[in-house]
PDB file of C-alpha atoms and ligand atoms in Angstrom:
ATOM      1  CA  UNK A   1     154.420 282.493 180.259  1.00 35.00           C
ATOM      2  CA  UNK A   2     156.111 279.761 182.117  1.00 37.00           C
ATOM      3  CA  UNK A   3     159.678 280.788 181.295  1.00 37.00           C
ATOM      4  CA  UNK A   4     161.235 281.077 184.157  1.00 38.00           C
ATOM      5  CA  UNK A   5     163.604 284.147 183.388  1.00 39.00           C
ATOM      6  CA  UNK A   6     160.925 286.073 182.314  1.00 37.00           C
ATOM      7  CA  UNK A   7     161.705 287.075 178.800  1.00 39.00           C
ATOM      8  CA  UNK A   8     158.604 286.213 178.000  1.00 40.00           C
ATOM      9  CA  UNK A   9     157.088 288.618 180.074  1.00 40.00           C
ATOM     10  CA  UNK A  10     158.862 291.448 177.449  1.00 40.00           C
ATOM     11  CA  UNK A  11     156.693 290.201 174.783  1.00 40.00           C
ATOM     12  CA  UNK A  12     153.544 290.331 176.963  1.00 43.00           C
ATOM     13  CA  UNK A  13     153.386 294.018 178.242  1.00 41.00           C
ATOM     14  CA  UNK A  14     149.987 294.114 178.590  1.00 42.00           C
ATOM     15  CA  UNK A  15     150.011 291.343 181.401  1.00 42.00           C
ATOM     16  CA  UNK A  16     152.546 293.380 183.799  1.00 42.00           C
ATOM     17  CA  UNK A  17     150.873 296.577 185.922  1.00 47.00           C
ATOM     18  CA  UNK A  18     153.646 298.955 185.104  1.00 50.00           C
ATOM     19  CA  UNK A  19     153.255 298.227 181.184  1.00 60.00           C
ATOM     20  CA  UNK A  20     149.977 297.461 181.110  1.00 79.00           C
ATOM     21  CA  UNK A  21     147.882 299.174 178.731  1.00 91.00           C
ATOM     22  CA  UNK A  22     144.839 301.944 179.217  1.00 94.00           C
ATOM     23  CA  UNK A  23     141.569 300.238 179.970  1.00 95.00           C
ATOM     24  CA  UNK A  24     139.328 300.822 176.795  1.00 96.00           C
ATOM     25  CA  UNK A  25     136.155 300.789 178.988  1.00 97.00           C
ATOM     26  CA  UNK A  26     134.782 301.463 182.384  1.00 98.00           C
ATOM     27  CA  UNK A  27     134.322 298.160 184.013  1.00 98.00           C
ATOM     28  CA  UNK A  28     134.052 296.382 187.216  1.00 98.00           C
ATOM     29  CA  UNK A  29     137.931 296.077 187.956  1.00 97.00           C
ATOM     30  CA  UNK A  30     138.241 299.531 186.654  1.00 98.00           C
ATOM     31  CA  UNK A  31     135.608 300.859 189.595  1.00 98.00           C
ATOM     32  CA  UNK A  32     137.645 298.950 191.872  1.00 98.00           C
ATOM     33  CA  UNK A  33     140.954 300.389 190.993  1.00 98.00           C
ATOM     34  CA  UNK A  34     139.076 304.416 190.378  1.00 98.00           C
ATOM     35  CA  UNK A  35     137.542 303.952 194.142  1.00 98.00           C
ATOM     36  CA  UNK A  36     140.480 302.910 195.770  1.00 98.00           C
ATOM     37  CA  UNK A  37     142.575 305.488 193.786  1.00 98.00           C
ATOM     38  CA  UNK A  38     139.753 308.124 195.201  1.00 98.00           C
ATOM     39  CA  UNK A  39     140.906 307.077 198.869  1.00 98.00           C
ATOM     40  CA  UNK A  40     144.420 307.196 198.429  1.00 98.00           C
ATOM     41  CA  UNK A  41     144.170 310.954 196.881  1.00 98.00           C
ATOM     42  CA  UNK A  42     141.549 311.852 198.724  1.00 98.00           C
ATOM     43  CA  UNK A  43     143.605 310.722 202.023  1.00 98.00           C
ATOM     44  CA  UNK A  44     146.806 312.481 200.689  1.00 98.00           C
ATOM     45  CA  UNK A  45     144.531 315.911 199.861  1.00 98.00           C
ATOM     46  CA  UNK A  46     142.939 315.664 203.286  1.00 98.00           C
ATOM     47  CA  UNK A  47     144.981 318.695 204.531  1.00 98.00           C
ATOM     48  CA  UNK A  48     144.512 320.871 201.598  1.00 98.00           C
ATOM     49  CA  UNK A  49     140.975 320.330 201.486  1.00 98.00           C
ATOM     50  CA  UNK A  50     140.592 321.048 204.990  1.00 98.00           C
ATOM     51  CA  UNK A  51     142.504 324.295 204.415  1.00 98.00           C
ATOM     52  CA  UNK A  52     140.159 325.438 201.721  1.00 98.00           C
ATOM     53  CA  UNK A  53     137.346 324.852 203.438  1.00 97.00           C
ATOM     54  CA  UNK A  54     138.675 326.702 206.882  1.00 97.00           C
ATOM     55  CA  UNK A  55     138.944 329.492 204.343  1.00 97.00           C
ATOM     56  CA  UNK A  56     135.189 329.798 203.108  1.00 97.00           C
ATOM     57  CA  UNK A  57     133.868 326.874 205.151  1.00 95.00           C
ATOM     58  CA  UNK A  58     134.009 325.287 208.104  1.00 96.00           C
ATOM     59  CA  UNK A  59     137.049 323.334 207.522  1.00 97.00           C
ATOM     60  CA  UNK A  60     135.196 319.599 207.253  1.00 97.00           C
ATOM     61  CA  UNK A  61     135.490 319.218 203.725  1.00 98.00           C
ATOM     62  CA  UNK A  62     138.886 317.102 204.073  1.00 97.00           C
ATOM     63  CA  UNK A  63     137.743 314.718 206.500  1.00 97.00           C
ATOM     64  CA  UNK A  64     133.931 314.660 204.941  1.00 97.00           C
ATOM     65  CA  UNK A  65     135.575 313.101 202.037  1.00 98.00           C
ATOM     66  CA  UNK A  66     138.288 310.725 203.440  1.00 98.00           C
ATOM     67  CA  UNK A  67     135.369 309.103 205.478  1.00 97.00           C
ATOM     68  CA  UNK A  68     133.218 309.028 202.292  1.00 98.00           C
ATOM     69  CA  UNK A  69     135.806 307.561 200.359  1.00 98.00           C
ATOM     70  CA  UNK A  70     136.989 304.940 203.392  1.00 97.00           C
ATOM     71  CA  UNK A  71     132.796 303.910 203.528  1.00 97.00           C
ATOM     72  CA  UNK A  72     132.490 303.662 199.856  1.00 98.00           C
ATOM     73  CA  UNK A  73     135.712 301.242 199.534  1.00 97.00           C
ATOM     74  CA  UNK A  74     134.381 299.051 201.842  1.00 97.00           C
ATOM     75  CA  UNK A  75     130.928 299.003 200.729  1.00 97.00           C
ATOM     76  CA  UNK A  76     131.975 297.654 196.934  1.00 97.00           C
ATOM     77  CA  UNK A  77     134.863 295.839 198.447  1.00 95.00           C
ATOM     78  CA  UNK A  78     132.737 292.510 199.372  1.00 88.00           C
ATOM     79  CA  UNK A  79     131.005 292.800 195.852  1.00 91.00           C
ATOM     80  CA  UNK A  80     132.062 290.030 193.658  1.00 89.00           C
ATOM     81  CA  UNK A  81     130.737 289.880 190.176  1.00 93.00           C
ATOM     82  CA  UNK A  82     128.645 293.228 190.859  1.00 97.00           C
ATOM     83  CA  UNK A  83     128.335 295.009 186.850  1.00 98.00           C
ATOM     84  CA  UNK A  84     130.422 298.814 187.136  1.00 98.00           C
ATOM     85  CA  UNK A  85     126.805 300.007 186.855  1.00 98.00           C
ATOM     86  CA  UNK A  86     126.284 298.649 190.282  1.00 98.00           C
ATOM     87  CA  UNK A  87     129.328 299.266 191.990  1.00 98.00           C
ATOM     88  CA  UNK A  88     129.390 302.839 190.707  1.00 98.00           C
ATOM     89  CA  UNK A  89     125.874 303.325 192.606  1.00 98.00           C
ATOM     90  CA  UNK A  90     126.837 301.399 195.424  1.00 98.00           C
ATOM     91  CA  UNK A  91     129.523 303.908 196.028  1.00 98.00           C
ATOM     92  CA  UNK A  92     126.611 306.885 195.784  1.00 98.00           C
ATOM     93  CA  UNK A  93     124.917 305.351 198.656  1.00 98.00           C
ATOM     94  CA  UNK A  94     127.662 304.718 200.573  1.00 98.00           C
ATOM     95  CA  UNK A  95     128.596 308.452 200.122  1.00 97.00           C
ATOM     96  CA  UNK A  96     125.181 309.364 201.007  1.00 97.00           C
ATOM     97  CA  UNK A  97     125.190 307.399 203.781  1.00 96.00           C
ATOM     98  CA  UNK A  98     128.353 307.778 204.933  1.00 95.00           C
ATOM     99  CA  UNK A  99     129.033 312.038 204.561  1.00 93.00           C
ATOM    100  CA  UNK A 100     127.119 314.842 206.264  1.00 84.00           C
ATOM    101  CA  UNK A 101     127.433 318.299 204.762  1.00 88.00           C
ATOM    102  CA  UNK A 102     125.978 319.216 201.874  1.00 94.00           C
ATOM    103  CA  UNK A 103     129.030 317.248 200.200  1.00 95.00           C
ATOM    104  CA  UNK A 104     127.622 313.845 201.231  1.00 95.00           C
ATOM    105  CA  UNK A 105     124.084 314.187 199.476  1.00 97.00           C
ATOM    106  CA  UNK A 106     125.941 315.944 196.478  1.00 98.00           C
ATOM    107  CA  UNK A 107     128.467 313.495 196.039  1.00 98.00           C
ATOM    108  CA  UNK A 108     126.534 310.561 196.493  1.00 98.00           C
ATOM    109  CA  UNK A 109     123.843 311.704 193.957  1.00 98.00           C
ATOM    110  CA  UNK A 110     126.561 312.233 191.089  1.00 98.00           C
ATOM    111  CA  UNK A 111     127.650 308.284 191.833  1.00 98.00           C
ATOM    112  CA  UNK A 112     124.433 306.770 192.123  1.00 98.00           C
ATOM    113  CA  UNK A 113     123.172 308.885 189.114  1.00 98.00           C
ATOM    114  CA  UNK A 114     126.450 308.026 187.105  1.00 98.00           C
ATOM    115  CA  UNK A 115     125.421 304.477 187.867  1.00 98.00           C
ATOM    116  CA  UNK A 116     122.082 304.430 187.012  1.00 98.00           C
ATOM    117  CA  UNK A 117     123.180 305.840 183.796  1.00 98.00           C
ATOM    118  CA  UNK A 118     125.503 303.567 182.961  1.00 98.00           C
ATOM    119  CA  UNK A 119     124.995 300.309 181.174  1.00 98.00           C
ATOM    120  CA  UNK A 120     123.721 298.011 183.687  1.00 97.00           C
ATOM    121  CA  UNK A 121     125.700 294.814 182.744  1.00 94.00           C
ATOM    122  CA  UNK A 122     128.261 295.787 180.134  1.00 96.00           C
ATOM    123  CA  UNK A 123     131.627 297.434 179.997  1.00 97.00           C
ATOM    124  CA  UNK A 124     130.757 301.068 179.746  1.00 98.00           C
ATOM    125  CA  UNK A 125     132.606 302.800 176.002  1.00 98.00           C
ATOM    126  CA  UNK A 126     133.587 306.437 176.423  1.00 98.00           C
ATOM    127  CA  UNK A 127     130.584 307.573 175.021  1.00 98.00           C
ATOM    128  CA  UNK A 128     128.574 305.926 177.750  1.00 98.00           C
ATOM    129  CA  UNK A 129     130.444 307.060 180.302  1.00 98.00           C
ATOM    130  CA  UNK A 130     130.761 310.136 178.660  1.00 98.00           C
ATOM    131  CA  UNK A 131     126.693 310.354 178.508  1.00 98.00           C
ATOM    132  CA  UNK A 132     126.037 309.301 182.411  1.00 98.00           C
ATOM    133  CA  UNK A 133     128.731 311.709 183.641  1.00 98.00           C
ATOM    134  CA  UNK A 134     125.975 314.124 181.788  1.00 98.00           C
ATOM    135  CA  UNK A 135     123.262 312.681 183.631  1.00 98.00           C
ATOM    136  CA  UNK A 136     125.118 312.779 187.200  1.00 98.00           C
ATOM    137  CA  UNK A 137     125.865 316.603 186.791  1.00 98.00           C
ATOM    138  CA  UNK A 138     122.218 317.010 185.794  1.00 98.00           C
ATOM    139  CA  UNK A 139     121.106 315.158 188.754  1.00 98.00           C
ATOM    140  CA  UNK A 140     123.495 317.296 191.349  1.00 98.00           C
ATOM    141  CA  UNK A 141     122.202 320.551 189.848  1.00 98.00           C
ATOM    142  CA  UNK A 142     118.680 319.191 190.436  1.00 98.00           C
ATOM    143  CA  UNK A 143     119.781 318.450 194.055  1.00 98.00           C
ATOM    144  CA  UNK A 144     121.682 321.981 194.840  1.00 98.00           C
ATOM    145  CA  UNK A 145     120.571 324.370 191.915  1.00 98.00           C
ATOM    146  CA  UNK A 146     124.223 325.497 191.609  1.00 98.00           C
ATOM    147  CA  UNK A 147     125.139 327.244 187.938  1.00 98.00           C
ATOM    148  CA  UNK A 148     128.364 327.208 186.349  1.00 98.00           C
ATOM    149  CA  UNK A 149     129.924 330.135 188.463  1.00 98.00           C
ATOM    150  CA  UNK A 150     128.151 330.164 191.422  1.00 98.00           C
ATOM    151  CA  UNK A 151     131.971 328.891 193.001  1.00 98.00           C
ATOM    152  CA  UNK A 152     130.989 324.967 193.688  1.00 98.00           C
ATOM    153  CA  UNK A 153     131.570 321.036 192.607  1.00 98.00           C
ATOM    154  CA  UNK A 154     129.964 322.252 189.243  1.00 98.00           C
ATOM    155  CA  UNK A 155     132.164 324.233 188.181  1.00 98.00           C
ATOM    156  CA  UNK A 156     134.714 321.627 187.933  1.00 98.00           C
ATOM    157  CA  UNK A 157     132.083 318.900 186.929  1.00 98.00           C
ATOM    158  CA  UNK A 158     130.276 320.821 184.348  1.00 98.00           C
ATOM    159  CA  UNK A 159     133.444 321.422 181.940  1.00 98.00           C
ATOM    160  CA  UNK A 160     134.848 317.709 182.582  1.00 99.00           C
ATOM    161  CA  UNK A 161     131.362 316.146 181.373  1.00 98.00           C
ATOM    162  CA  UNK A 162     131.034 318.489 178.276  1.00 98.00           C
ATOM    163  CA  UNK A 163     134.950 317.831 177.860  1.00 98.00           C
ATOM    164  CA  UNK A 164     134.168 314.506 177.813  1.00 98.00           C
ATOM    165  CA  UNK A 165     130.857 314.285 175.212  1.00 98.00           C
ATOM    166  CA  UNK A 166     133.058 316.352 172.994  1.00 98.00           C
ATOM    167  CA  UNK A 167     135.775 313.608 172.994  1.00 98.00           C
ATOM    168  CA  UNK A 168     134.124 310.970 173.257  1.00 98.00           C
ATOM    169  CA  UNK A 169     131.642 312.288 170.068  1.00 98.00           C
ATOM    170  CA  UNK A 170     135.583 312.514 168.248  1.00 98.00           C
ATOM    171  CA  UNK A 171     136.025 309.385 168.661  1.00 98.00           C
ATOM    172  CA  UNK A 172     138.500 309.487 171.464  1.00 98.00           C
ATOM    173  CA  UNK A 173     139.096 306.350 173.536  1.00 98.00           C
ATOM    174  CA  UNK A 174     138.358 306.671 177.268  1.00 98.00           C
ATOM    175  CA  UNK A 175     142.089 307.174 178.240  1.00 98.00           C
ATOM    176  CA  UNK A 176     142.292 310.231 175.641  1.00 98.00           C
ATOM    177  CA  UNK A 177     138.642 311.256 177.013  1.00 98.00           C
ATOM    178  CA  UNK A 178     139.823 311.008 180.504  1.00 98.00           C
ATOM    179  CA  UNK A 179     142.612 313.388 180.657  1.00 98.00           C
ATOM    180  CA  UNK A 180     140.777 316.004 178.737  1.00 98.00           C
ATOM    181  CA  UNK A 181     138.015 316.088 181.166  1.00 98.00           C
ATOM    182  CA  UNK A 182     140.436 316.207 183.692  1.00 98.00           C
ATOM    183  CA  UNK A 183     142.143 318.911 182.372  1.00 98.00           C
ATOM    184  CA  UNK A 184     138.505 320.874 182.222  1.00 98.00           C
ATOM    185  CA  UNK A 185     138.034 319.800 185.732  1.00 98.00           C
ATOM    186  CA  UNK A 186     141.411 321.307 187.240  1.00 98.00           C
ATOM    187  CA  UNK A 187     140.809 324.252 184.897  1.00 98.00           C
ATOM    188  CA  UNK A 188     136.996 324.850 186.688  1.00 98.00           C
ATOM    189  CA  UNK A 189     138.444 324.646 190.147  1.00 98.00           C
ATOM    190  CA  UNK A 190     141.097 326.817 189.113  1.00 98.00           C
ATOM    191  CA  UNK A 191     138.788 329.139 188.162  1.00 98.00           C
ATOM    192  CA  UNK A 192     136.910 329.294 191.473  1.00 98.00           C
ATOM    193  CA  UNK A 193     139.685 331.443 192.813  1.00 98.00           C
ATOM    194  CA  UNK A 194     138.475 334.990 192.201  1.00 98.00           C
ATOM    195  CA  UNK A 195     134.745 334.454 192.032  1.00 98.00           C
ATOM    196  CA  UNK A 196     131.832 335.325 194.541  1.00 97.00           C
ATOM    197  CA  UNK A 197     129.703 331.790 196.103  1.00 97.00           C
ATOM    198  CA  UNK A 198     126.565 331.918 195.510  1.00 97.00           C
ATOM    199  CA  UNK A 199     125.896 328.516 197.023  1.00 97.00           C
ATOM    200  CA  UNK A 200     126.310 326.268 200.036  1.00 95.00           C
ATOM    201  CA  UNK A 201     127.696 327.598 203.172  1.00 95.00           C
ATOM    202  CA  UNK A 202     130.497 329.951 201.697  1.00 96.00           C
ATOM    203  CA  UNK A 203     127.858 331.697 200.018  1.00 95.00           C
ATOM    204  CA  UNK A 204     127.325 332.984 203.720  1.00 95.00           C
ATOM    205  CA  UNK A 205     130.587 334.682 203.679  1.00 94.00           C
ATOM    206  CA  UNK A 206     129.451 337.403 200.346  1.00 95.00           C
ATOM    207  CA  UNK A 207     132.291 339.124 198.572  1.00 95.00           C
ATOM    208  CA  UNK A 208     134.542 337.887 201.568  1.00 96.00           C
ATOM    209  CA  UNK A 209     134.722 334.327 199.318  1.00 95.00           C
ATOM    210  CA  UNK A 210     136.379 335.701 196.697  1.00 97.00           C
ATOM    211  CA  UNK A 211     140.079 334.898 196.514  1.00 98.00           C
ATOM    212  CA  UNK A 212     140.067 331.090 197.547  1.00 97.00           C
ATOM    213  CA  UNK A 213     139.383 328.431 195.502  1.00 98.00           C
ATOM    214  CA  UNK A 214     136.062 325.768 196.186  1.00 98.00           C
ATOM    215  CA  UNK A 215     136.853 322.979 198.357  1.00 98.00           C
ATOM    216  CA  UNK A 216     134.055 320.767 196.474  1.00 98.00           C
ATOM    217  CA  UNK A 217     135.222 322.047 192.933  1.00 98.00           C
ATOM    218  CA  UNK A 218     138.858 320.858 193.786  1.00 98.00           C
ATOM    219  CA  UNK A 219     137.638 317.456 195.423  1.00 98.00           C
ATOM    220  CA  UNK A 220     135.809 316.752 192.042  1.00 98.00           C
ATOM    221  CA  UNK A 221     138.946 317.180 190.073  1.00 98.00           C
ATOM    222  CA  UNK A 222     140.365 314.719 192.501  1.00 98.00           C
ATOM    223  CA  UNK A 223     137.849 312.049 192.305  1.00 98.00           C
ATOM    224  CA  UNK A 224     138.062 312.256 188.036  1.00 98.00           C
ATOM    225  CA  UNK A 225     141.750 312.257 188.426  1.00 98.00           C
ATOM    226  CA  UNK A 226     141.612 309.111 190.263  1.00 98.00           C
ATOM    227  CA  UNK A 227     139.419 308.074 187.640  1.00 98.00           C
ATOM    228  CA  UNK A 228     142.056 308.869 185.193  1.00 98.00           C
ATOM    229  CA  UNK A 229     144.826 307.225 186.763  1.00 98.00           C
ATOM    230  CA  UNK A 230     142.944 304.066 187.680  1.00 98.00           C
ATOM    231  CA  UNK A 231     142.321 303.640 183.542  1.00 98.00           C
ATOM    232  CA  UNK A 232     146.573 303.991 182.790  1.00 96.00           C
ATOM    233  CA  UNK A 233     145.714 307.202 180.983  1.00 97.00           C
TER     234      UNK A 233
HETATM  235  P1  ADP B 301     129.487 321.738 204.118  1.00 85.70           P
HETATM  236  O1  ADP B 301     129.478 322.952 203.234  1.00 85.70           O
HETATM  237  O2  ADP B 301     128.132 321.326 204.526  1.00 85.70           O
HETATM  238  O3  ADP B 301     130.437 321.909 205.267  1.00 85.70           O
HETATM  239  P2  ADP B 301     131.516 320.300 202.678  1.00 85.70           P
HETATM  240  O4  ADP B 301     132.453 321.229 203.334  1.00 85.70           O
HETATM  241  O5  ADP B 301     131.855 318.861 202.753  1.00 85.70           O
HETATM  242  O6  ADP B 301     130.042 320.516 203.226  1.00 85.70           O
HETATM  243  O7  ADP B 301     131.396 320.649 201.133  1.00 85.70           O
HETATM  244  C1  ADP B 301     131.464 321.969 200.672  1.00 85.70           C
HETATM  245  C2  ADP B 301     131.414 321.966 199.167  1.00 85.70           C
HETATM  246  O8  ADP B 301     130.148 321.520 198.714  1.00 85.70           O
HETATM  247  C3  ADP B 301     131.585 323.345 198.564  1.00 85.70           C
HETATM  248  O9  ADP B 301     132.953 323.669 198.405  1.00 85.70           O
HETATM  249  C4  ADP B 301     130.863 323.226 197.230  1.00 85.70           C
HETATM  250  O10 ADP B 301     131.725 322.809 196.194  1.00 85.70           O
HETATM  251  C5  ADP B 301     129.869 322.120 197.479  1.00 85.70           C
HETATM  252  N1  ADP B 301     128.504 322.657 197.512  1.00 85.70           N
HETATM  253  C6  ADP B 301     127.894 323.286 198.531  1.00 85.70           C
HETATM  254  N2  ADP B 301     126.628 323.617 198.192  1.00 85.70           N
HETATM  255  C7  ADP B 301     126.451 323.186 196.915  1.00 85.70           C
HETATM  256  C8  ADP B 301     125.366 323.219 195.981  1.00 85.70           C
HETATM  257  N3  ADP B 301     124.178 323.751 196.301  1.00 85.70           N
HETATM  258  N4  ADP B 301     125.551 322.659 194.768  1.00 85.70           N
HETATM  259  C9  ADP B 301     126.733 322.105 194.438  1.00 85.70           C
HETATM  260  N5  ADP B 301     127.787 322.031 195.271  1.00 85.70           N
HETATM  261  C10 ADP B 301     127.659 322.569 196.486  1.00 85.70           C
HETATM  262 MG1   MG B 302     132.452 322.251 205.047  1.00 85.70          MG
END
């Protein structure tokens, strides 16, 4: 490691960012990385998501979840030695804090429920994570009684979390469990497009919603997608 013309470095892969391998499990420096992932994307989506919403909404939905994202970075950013449990549920309340809408409440009950189902002081395994992103989608449904199909966040987060129990109960590491549950994610918010809301405010709009695709559907794909990035997958 102390060679100084780094040919050492080609026999150490791992220990360089552009090399380095997937992370295995979900923990703290992995949060870190996924949340400040989340802002970048989210920041770069802003103008989409605003478009989406202007469609069926009322065109907040971009900056609702740049400002979430910018509040939840800071809130874990002073947290030294904090389990990913805690951080991940320290971003929920930050959300919740931080994001009016019905996004905000929604958003920051899938975080603090994914953290509370987490392990609370150990590296989560893929079927842990696999098991609290369950328990988050159960806990958002409890909040907004959406279905599969009723044209929200769900749709998107519904197939990722079953994606992901049926990976992660094949014995697929988190990297390989990650991009499948993405894939079901950008899939679900793809297939927003030609149904009818039958939640939330574009629900207002009838058979007039039909034809766009969710805002919140494609913002979830987005925040798992960070996910997936932030783990090298
Ligand atoms: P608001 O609708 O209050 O302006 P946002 O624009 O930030 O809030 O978020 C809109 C998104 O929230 C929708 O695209 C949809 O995915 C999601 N959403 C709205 N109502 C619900 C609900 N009851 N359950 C799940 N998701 C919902
Ligand atoms: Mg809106």
């Amino acid at each position: 490691m102390s060679t100084p013309n780094g040919a050492s470095r080609a026999s150490l892969p791992s220990a360089e960012g552009s090399t380095a391998a997937p992370s295995t499990h979900l923990d703290p420096a992995l949060v870190h990385r996924w949340i400040a992932e989340m802002d970048r994307r989210l920041r770069a989506s802003e103008a989409r998501l605003t478009e989406l919403d202007a469609a069926i909404g009322d065109a907040d939905h971009g900056a609702n979840m740049t400002r979430g994202a910018r509040a939840a970075l800071s809130a874990i950013g002073d947290q030294e030695g904090a389990s990913a449990a805690r951080l991940v549920s320290a971003v929920g309340h930050a959300l919740s804090r931080s994001v009016g809408g019905a996004s905000g409440p929604l958003y920051g009950t899938w975080f603090t429920a994914l953290g509370r189902s987490l392990p609370p002081d150990a590296p989560a395994a893929p079927g842990d994570l696999a098991q609290a992103l369950v328990a988050a989608l159960d806990a958002v449904q409890q909040l907004g009684a959406a279905e599969v199909g009723d044209k929200t966040m769900v749709d998107a987060l519904a197939p990722a979390s079953r994606r992901a129990t049926d990976a992660a109960g094949s014995g697929a590491d988190l990297a390989g469990m990650l991009r499948l549950a993405v894939g079901a994610a950008e899939d679900g918010a793809l297939a927003t497009v030609p149904l009818q809301a039958r939640r939330g405010r574009a629900s207002y709009l009838g058979a007039r919603s039909i034809g766009h695709q969710d805002p919140g559907a494609t913002s979830a794909a987005i925040v798992l997608d960070a996910l997936r990035t932030a783990a090298g997958a």
